[in-house]
Short mmCIF file of C-alpha atoms and ligand atoms in Angstrom, two decimals:
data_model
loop_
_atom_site.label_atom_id
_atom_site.label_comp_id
_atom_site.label_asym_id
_atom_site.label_seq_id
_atom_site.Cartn_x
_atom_site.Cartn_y
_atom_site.Cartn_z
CA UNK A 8 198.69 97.95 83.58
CA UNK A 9 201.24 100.49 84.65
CA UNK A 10 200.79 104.14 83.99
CA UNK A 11 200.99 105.23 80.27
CA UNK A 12 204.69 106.37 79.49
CA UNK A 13 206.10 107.21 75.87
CA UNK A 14 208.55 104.96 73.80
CA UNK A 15 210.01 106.39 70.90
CA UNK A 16 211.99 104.14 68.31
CA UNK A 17 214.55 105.24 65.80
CA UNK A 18 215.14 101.98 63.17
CA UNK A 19 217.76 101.91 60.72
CA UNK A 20 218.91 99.52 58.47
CA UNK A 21 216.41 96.55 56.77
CA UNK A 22 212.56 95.64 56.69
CA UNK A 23 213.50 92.83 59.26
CA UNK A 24 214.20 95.75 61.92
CA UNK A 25 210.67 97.43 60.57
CA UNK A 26 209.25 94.13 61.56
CA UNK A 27 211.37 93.79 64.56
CA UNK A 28 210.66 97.66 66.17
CA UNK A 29 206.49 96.91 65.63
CA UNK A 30 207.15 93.55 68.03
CA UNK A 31 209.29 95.51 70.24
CA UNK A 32 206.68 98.39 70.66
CA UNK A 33 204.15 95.44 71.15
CA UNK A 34 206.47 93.62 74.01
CA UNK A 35 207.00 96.96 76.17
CA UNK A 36 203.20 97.76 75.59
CA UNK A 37 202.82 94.93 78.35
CA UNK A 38 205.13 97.21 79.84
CA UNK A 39 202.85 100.25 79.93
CA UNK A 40 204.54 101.96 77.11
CA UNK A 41 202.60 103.84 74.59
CA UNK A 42 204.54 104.68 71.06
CA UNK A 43 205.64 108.41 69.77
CA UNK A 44 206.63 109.86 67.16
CA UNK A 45 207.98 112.65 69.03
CA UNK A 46 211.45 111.99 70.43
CA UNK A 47 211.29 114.87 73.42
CA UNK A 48 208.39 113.70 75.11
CA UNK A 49 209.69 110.36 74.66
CA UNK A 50 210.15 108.54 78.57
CA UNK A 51 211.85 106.26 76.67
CA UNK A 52 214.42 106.19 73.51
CA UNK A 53 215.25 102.90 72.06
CA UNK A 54 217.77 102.57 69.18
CA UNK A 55 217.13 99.38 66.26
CA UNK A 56 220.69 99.44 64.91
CA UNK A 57 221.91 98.29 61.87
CA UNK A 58 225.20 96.69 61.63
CA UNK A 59 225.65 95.86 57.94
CA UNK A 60 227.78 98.69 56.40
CA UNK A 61 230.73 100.67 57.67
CA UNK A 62 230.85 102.93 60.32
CA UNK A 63 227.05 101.65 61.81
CA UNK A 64 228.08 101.81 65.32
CA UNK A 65 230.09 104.97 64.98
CA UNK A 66 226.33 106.00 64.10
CA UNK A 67 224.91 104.99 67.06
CA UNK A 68 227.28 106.14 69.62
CA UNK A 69 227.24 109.62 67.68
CA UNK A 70 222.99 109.35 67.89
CA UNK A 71 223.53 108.16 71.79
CA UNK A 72 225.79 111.09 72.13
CA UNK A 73 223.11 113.34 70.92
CA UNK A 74 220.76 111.76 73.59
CA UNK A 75 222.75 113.10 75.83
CA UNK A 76 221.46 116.44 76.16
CA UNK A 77 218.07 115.27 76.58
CA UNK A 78 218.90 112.56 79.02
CA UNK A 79 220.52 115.69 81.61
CA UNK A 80 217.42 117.48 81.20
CA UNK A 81 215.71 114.51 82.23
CA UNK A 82 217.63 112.23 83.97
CA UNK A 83 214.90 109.49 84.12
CA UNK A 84 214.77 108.59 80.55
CA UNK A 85 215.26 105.51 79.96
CA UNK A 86 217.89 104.58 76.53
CA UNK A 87 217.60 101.33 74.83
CA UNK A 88 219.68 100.17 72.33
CA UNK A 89 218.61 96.92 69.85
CA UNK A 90 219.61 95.38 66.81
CA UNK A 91 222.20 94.17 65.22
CA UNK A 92 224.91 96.80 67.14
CA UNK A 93 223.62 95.72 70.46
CA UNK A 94 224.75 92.27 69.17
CA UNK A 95 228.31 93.06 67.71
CA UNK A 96 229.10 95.72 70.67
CA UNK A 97 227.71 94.33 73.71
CA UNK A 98 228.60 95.92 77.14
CA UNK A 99 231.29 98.04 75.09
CA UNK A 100 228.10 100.27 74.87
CA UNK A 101 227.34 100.68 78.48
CA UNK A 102 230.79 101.28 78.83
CA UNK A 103 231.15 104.32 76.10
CA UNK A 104 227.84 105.65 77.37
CA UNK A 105 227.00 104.77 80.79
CA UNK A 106 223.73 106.42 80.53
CA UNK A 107 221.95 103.46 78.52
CA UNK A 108 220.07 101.81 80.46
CA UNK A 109 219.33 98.65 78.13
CA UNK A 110 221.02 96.25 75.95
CA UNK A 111 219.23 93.68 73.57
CA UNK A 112 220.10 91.86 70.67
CA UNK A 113 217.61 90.55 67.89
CA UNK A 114 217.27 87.18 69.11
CA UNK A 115 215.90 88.08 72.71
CA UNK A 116 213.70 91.45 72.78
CA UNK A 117 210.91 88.59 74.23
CA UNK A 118 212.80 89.18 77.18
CA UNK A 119 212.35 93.08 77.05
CA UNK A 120 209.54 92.72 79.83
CA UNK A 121 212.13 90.95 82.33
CA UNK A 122 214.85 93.28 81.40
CA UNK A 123 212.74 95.73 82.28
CA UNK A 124 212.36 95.05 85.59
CA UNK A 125 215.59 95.00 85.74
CA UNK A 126 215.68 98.80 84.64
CA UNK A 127 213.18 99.77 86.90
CA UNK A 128 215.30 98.60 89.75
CA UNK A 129 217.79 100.94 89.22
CA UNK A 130 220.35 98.59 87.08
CA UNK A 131 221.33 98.15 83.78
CA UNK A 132 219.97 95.06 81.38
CA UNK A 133 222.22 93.11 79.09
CA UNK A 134 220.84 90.15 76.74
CA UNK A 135 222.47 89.46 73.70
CA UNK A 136 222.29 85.68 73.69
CA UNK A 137 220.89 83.51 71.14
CA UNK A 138 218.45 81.17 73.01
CA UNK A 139 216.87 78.16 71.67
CA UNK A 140 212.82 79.23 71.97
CA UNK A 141 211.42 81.25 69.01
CA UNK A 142 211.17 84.92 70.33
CA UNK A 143 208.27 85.26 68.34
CA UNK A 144 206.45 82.41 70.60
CA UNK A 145 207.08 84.86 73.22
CA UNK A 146 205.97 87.91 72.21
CA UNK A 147 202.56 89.24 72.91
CA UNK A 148 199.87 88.90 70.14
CA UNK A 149 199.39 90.80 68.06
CA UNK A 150 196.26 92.98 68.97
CA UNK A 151 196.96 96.57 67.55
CA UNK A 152 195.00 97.86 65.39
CA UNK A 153 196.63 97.42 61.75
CA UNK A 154 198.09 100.57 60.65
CA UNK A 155 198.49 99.60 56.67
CA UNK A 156 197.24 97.14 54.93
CA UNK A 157 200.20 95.88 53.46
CA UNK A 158 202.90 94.27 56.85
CA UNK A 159 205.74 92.80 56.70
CA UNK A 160 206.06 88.87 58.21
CA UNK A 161 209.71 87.57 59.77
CA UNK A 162 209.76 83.48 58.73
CA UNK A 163 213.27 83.12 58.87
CA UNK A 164 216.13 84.47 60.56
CA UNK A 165 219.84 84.38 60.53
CA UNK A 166 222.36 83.31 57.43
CA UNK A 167 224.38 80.17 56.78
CA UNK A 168 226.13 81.28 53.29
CA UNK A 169 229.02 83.57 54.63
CA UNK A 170 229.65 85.83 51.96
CA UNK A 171 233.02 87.31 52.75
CA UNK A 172 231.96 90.49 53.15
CA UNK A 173 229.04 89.89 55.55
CA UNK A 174 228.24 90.94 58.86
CA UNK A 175 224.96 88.83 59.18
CA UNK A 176 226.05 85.13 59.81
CA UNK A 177 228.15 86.91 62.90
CA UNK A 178 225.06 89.40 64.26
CA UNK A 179 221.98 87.13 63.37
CA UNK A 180 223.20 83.75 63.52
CA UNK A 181 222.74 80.94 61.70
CA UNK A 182 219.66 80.03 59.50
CA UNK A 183 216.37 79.39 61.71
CA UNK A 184 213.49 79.48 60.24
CA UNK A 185 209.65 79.87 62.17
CA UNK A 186 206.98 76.79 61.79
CA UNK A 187 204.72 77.56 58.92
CA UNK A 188 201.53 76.92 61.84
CA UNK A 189 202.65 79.69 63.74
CA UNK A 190 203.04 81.98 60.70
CA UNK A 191 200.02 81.37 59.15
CA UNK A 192 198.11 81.77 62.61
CA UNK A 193 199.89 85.31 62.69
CA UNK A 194 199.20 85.74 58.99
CA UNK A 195 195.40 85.17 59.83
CA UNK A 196 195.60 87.44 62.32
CA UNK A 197 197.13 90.19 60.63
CA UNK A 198 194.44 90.02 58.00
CA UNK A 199 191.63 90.36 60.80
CA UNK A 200 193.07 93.62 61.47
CA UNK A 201 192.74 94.89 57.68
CA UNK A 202 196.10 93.54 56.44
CA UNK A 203 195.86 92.54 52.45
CA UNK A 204 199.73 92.70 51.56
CA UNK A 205 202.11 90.33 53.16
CA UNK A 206 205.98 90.58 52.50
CA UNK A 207 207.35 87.43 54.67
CA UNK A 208 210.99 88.52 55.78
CA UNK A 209 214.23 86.78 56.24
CA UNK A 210 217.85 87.58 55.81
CA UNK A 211 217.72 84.28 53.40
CA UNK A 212 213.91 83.77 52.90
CA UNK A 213 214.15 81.34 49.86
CA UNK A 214 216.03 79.16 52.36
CA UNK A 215 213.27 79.09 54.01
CA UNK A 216 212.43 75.27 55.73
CA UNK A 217 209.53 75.96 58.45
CA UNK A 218 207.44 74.51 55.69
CA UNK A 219 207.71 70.32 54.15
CA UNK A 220 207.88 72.48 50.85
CA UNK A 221 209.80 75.03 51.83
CA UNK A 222 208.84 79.10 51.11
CA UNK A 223 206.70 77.81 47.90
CA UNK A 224 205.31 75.00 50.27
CA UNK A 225 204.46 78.40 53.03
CA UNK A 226 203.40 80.95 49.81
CA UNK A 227 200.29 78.29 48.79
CA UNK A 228 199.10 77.86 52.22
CA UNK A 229 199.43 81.70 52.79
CA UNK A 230 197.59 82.04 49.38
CA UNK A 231 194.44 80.22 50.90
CA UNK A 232 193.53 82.86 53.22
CA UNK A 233 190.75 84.57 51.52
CA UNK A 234 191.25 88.16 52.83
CA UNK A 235 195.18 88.04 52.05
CA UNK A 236 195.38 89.64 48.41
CA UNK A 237 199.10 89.47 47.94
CA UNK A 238 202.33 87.84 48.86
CA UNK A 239 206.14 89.13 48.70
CA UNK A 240 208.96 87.84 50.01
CA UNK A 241 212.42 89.20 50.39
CA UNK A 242 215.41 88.78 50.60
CA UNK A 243 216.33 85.98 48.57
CA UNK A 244 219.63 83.77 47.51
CA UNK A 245 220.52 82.80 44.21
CA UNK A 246 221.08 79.30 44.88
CA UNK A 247 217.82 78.94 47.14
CA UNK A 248 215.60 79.28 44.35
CA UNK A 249 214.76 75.93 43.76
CA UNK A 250 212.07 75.05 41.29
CA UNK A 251 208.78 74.88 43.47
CA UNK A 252 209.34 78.63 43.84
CA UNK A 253 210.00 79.49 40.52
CA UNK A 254 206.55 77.44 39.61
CA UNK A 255 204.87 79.61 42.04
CA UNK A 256 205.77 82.80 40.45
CA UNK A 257 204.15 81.29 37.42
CA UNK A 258 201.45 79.46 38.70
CA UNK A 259 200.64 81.36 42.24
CA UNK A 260 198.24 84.92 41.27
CA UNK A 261 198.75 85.98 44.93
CA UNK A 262 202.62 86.06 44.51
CA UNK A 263 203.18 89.03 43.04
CA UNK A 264 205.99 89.64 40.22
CA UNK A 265 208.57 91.11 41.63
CA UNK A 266 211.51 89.56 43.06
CA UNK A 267 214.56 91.33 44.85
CA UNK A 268 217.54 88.43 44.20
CA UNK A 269 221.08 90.05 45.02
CA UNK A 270 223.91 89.10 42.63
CA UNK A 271 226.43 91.78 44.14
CA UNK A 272 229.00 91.29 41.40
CA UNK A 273 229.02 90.41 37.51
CA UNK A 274 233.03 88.90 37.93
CA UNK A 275 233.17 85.41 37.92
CA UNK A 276 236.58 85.87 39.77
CA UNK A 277 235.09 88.41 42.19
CA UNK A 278 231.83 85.91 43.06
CA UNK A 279 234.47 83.85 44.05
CA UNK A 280 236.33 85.88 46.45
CA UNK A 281 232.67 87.11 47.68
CA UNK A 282 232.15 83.30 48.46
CA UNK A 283 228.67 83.03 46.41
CA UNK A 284 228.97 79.77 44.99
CA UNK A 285 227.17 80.64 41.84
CA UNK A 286 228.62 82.29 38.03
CA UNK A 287 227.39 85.22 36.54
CA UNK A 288 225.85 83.07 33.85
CA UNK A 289 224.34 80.91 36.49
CA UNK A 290 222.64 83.55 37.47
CA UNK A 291 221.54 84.82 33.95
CA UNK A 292 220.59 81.42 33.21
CA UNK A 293 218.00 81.34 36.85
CA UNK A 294 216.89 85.07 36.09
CA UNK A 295 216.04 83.78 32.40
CA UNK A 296 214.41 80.77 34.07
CA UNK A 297 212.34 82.63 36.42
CA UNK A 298 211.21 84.82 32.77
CA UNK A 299 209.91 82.24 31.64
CA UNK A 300 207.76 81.33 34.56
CA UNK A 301 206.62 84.72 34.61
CA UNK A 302 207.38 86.90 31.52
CA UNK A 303 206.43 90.43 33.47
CA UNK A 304 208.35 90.02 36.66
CA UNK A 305 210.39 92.62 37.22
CA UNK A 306 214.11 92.18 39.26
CA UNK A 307 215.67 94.23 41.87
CA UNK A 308 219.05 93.59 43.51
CA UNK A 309 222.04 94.20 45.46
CA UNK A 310 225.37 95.10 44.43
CA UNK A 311 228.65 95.62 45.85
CA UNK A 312 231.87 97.72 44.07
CA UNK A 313 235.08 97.78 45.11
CA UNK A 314 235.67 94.80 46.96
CA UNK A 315 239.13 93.82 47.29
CA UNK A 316 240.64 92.82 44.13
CA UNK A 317 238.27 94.21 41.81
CA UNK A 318 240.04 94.82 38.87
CA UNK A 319 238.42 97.70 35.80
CA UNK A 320 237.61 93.97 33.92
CA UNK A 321 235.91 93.01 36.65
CA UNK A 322 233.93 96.13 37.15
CA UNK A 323 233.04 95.74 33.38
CA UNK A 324 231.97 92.27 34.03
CA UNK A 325 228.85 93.92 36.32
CA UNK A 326 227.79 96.69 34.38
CA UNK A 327 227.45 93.82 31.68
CA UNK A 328 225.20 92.02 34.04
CA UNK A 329 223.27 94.93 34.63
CA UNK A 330 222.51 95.46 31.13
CA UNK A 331 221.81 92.00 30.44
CA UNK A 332 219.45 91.15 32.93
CA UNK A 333 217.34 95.07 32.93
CA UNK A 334 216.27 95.29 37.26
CA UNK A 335 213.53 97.37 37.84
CA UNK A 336 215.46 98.62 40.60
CA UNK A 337 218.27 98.12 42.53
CA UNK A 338 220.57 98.72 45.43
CA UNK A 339 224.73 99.30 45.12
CA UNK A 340 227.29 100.11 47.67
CA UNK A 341 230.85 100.45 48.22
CA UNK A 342 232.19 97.98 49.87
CA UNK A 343 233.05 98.69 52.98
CA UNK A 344 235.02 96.26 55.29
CA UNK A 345 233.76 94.92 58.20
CA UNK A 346 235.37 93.96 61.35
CA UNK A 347 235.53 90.04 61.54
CA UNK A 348 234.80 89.33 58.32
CA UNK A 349 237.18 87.11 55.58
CA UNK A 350 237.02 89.87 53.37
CA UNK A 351 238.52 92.47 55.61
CA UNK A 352 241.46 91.32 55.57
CA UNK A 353 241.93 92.02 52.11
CA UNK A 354 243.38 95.49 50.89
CA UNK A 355 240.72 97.31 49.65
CA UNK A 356 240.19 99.11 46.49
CA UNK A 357 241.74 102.88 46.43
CA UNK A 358 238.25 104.46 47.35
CA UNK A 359 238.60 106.82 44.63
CA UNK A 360 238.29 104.16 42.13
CA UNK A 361 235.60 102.61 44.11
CA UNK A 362 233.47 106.05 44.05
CA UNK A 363 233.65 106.12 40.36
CA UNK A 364 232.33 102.85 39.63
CA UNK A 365 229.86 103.59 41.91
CA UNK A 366 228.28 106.89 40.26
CA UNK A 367 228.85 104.58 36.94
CA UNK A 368 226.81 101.76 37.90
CA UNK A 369 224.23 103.85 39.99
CA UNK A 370 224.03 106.17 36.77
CA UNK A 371 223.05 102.48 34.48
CA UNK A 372 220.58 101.37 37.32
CA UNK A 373 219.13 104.56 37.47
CA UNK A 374 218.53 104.81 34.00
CA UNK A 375 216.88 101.07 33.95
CA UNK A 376 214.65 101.90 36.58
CA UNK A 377 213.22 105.51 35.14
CA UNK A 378 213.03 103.20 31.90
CA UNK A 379 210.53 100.45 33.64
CA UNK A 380 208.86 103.11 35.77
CA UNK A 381 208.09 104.67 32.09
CA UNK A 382 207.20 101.63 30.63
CA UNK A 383 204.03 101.23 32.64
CA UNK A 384 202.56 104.44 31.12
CA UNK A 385 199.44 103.26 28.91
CA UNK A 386 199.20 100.17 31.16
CA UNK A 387 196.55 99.22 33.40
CA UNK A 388 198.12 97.70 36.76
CA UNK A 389 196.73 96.45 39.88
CA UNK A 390 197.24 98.78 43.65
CA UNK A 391 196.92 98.27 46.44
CA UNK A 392 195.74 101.35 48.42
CA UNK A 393 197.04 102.30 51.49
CA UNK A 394 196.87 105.65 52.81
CA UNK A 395 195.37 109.00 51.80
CA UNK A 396 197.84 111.26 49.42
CA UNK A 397 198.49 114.87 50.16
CA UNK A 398 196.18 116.31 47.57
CA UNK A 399 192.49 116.17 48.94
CA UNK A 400 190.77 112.83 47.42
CA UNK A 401 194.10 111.35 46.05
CA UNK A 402 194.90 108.07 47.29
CA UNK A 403 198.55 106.35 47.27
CA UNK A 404 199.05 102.48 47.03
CA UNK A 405 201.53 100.03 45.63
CA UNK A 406 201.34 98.66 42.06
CA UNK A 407 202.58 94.90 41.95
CA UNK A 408 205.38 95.97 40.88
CA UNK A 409 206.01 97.99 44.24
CA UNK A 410 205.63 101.23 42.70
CA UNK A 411 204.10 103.99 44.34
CA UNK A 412 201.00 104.61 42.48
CA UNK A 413 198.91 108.24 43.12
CA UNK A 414 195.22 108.16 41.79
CA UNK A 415 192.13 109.80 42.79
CA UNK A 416 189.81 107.86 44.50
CA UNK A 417 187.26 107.11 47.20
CA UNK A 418 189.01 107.29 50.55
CA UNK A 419 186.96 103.49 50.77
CA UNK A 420 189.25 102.27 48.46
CA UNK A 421 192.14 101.73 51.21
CA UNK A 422 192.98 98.83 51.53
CA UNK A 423 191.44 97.64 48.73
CA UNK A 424 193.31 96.23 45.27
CA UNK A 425 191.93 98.48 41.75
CA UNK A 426 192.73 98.33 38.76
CA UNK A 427 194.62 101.94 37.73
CA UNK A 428 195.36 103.31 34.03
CA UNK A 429 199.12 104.82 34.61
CA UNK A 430 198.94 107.98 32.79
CA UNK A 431 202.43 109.80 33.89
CA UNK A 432 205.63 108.70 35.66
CA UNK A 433 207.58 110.66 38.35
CA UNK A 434 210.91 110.50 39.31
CA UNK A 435 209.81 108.54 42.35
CA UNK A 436 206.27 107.53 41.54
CA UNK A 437 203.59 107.10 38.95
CA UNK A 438 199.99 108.68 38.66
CA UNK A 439 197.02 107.39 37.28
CA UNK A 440 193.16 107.33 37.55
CA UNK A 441 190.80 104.46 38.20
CA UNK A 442 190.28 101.92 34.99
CA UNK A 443 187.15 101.79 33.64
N1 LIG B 130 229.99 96.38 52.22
C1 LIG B 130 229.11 96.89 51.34
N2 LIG B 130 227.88 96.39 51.15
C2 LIG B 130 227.50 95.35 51.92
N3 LIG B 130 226.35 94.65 51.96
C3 LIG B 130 226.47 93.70 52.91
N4 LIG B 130 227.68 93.77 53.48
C4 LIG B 130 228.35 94.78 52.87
C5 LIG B 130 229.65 95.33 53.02
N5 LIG B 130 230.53 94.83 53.88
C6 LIG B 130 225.23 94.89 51.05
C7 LIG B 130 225.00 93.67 50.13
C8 LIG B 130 223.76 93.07 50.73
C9 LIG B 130 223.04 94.29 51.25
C10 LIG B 130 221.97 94.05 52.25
O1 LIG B 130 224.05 95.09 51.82
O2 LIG B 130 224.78 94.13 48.83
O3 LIG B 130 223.00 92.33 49.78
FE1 LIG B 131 225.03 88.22 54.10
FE2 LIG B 131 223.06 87.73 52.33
FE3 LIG B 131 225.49 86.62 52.01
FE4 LIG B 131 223.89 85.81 54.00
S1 LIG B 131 223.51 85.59 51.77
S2 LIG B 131 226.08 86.21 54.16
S3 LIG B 131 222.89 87.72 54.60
S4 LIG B 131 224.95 88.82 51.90
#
């Protein structure tokens, strides 16, 4: 192996490019490189870009810009940029900053070792392609060491459903998804080195098809592997819940309740435009569905204001949603147009208007998430531990609901699921001490 030289990552954007950095840090370990946290003593600075809202490469070439600086002070640094930027923008990048070295999009970072090479011999590496083989085939295995027991898992990749405001059907692809085999060989691997928490990724996972029954056909076999404690998945479509996975959530312990399903908008009219092919009472009528399978499960999802068109009705028409359907926690954005896209060639919303339906609907899903964080006071839930807290002998894990959980225990206990009386809730996080 080659001497021992620094990479540092910066990721932005989704748990796919979590996923995605932890592979890349494992392909250029072939390459000698050893990861830091600490970006000057970095040999090596690669960027996992994010493409899905406004102004995302604007971000990067500002965050290449302040490489810059570091790069004259030493000029053999090498700059990497990945993702779904490196996709979109291409060579554009070498040309705005002639000082990266390296150019890969999502589908090809297997190549990373070749490119490499490539580097090394004084030129720069493109690769934005999107081959036929599964990068993940590719890739070395995965031997670190785990570093929490809860991972995340990529099963499927890329989008077929064009929303019209979407970036990801144009930067990912279209919809591939990974043989179950190979994911529950990884799977068992993951749990040799301590893991107890899966959350299987994909930009469409409930469209999942590696599996003869699909993501509920994957979640059962997953489910068999004794040391695995609990399976998420995320993020899913409306219309690719089909009934198998709905059973699950009933019928499946390991699954845990909690299920991020994106609506975006409450406006029949606006769903249109958005090109979701469902109604907002189709989608009351699934989430009530999906209650009934599982009574405690608690929603999170996306949503969008201010896409072209979006009358004060229409606005209404979400906040309604909101309240009808009560999410544990949620996501919402202004919509911002993106280059390529149907959407942006609409006019858009005056952005005033747009901010103030924001703070509105942020205020509502703010409120219903403080309310559900407070409603597990008096409750005894299940965590997951995972890492030491910053008081001595305080421990801080995941509830099944995903909330952070603080409690005092055994520093043993990582990695371990207990069951913890909630006796206070946080803006952020709840505390609570071992049940009896
Ligand atoms: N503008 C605003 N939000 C967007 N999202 C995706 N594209 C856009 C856009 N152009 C949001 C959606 C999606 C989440 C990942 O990001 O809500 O579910
Ligand atoms: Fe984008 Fe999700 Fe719509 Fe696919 S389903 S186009 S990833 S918002």
């Amino acid at each position: 192996m080659a001497d021992s030289k620094k990479l540092y990552i910066k990721t932005y954007g989704c748990q796919m490019n979590v996923y995605d950095s932890e592979r890349i840090a494992e392909a250029l370990a072939s390459d000698g490189y050893e990861q830091t946290q600490d970006q000057s003593e970095a040999d090596m600075v690669l960027l996992n870009t994010c493409h899905i809202r406004e102004k995302a490469a604007e971000k990067v070439y500002s965050d290449l810009g302040r490489l810059k600086p570091l790069h004259d002070e030493k000029p053999d640094l090498k700059i990497a940029v990945a993702g779904c930027v490196a996709q979109a923008e291409g060579a554009e990048i070498m040309r705005r900053q002639p000082m990266v070295d390296l150019v890969v999009g999502p589908q090809t970072y297997h190549r990373l070792p070749a490119m490499m090479e490539q580097v090394r011999s004084g030129q720069q590496a493109l690769d934005t392609d999107f081959p036929e083989e599964d990068k993940f085939d590719h890739l070395p295995k995965r031997v670190l060491p785990a570093r929490n027991p809860s991972a995340f898992l990529t099963v499927q990749e890329g989008c077929d459903k064009f929303c019209a405001f979407c970036v990801v059907p144009y930067t990912r692809g279209a919809e591939v998804s990974r043989p179950a085999a190979r994911i529950l060989k990884e799977a068992e691997a993951l749990t040799e080195r301590g893991v107890r928490e899966i959350t299987l990724l994909g930009q469409n996972v409930n469209a999942y098809h590696g599996h003869k029954d699909g993501l509920a056909g994957l979640i059962w076999e997953l489910s068999e592997i004794d040391a695995l404690k609990r399976i998420r998945f995320t993020t899913s479509h409306p219309n690719d819940m089909d009934d198998a996975l709905i059973e699950a959530h009933g019928t499946c312990d390991k699954l845990m309740p909690y299920l991020h399903l994106p609506v975006q908008s409450g406006s029949d009219r606006i769903l249109k435009a958005m090109n979701r092919k469902h109604t907002a009472d189709q989608y009351r009528a699934l989430i009530a569905r999906i209650r009934d399978a599982r009574p405690d499960l608690m929603f999170s999802g996306d949503f969008i204001v201010g896409f072209p068109g979006e009358t004060d009705a229409d606005f209404e028409a979400t906040m309604q949603l909101v309240r009808d359907v009560h999410y544990g926690q949620a996501y919402s954005f202004k919509y911002s147009a993106r280059p390529g896209t149907p959407a942006a060639e609409k006019e858009d919303v005056p952005a005033d208007v747009a901010t103030e339906r924001l703070h509105r609907l942020q205020e509502l899903l703010s409120a219903q998430q403080y309310a559900t964080q407070a409603s597990m006071v008096g409750r005894d839930v299940h965590v997951l531990f995972e890492k030491k807290g910053r008081q001595d002998g305080q421990l801080i894990g995941k509830s099944d609901y995903l909330h952070a959980v603080h409690c005092d225990a055994p520093v043993e206990m990582i990695g371990t699921v207990q069951r913890v009386s909630i006796s206070k809730s946080m803006t952020n996080s709840l505390t609570g001490i071992l049940a009896k």
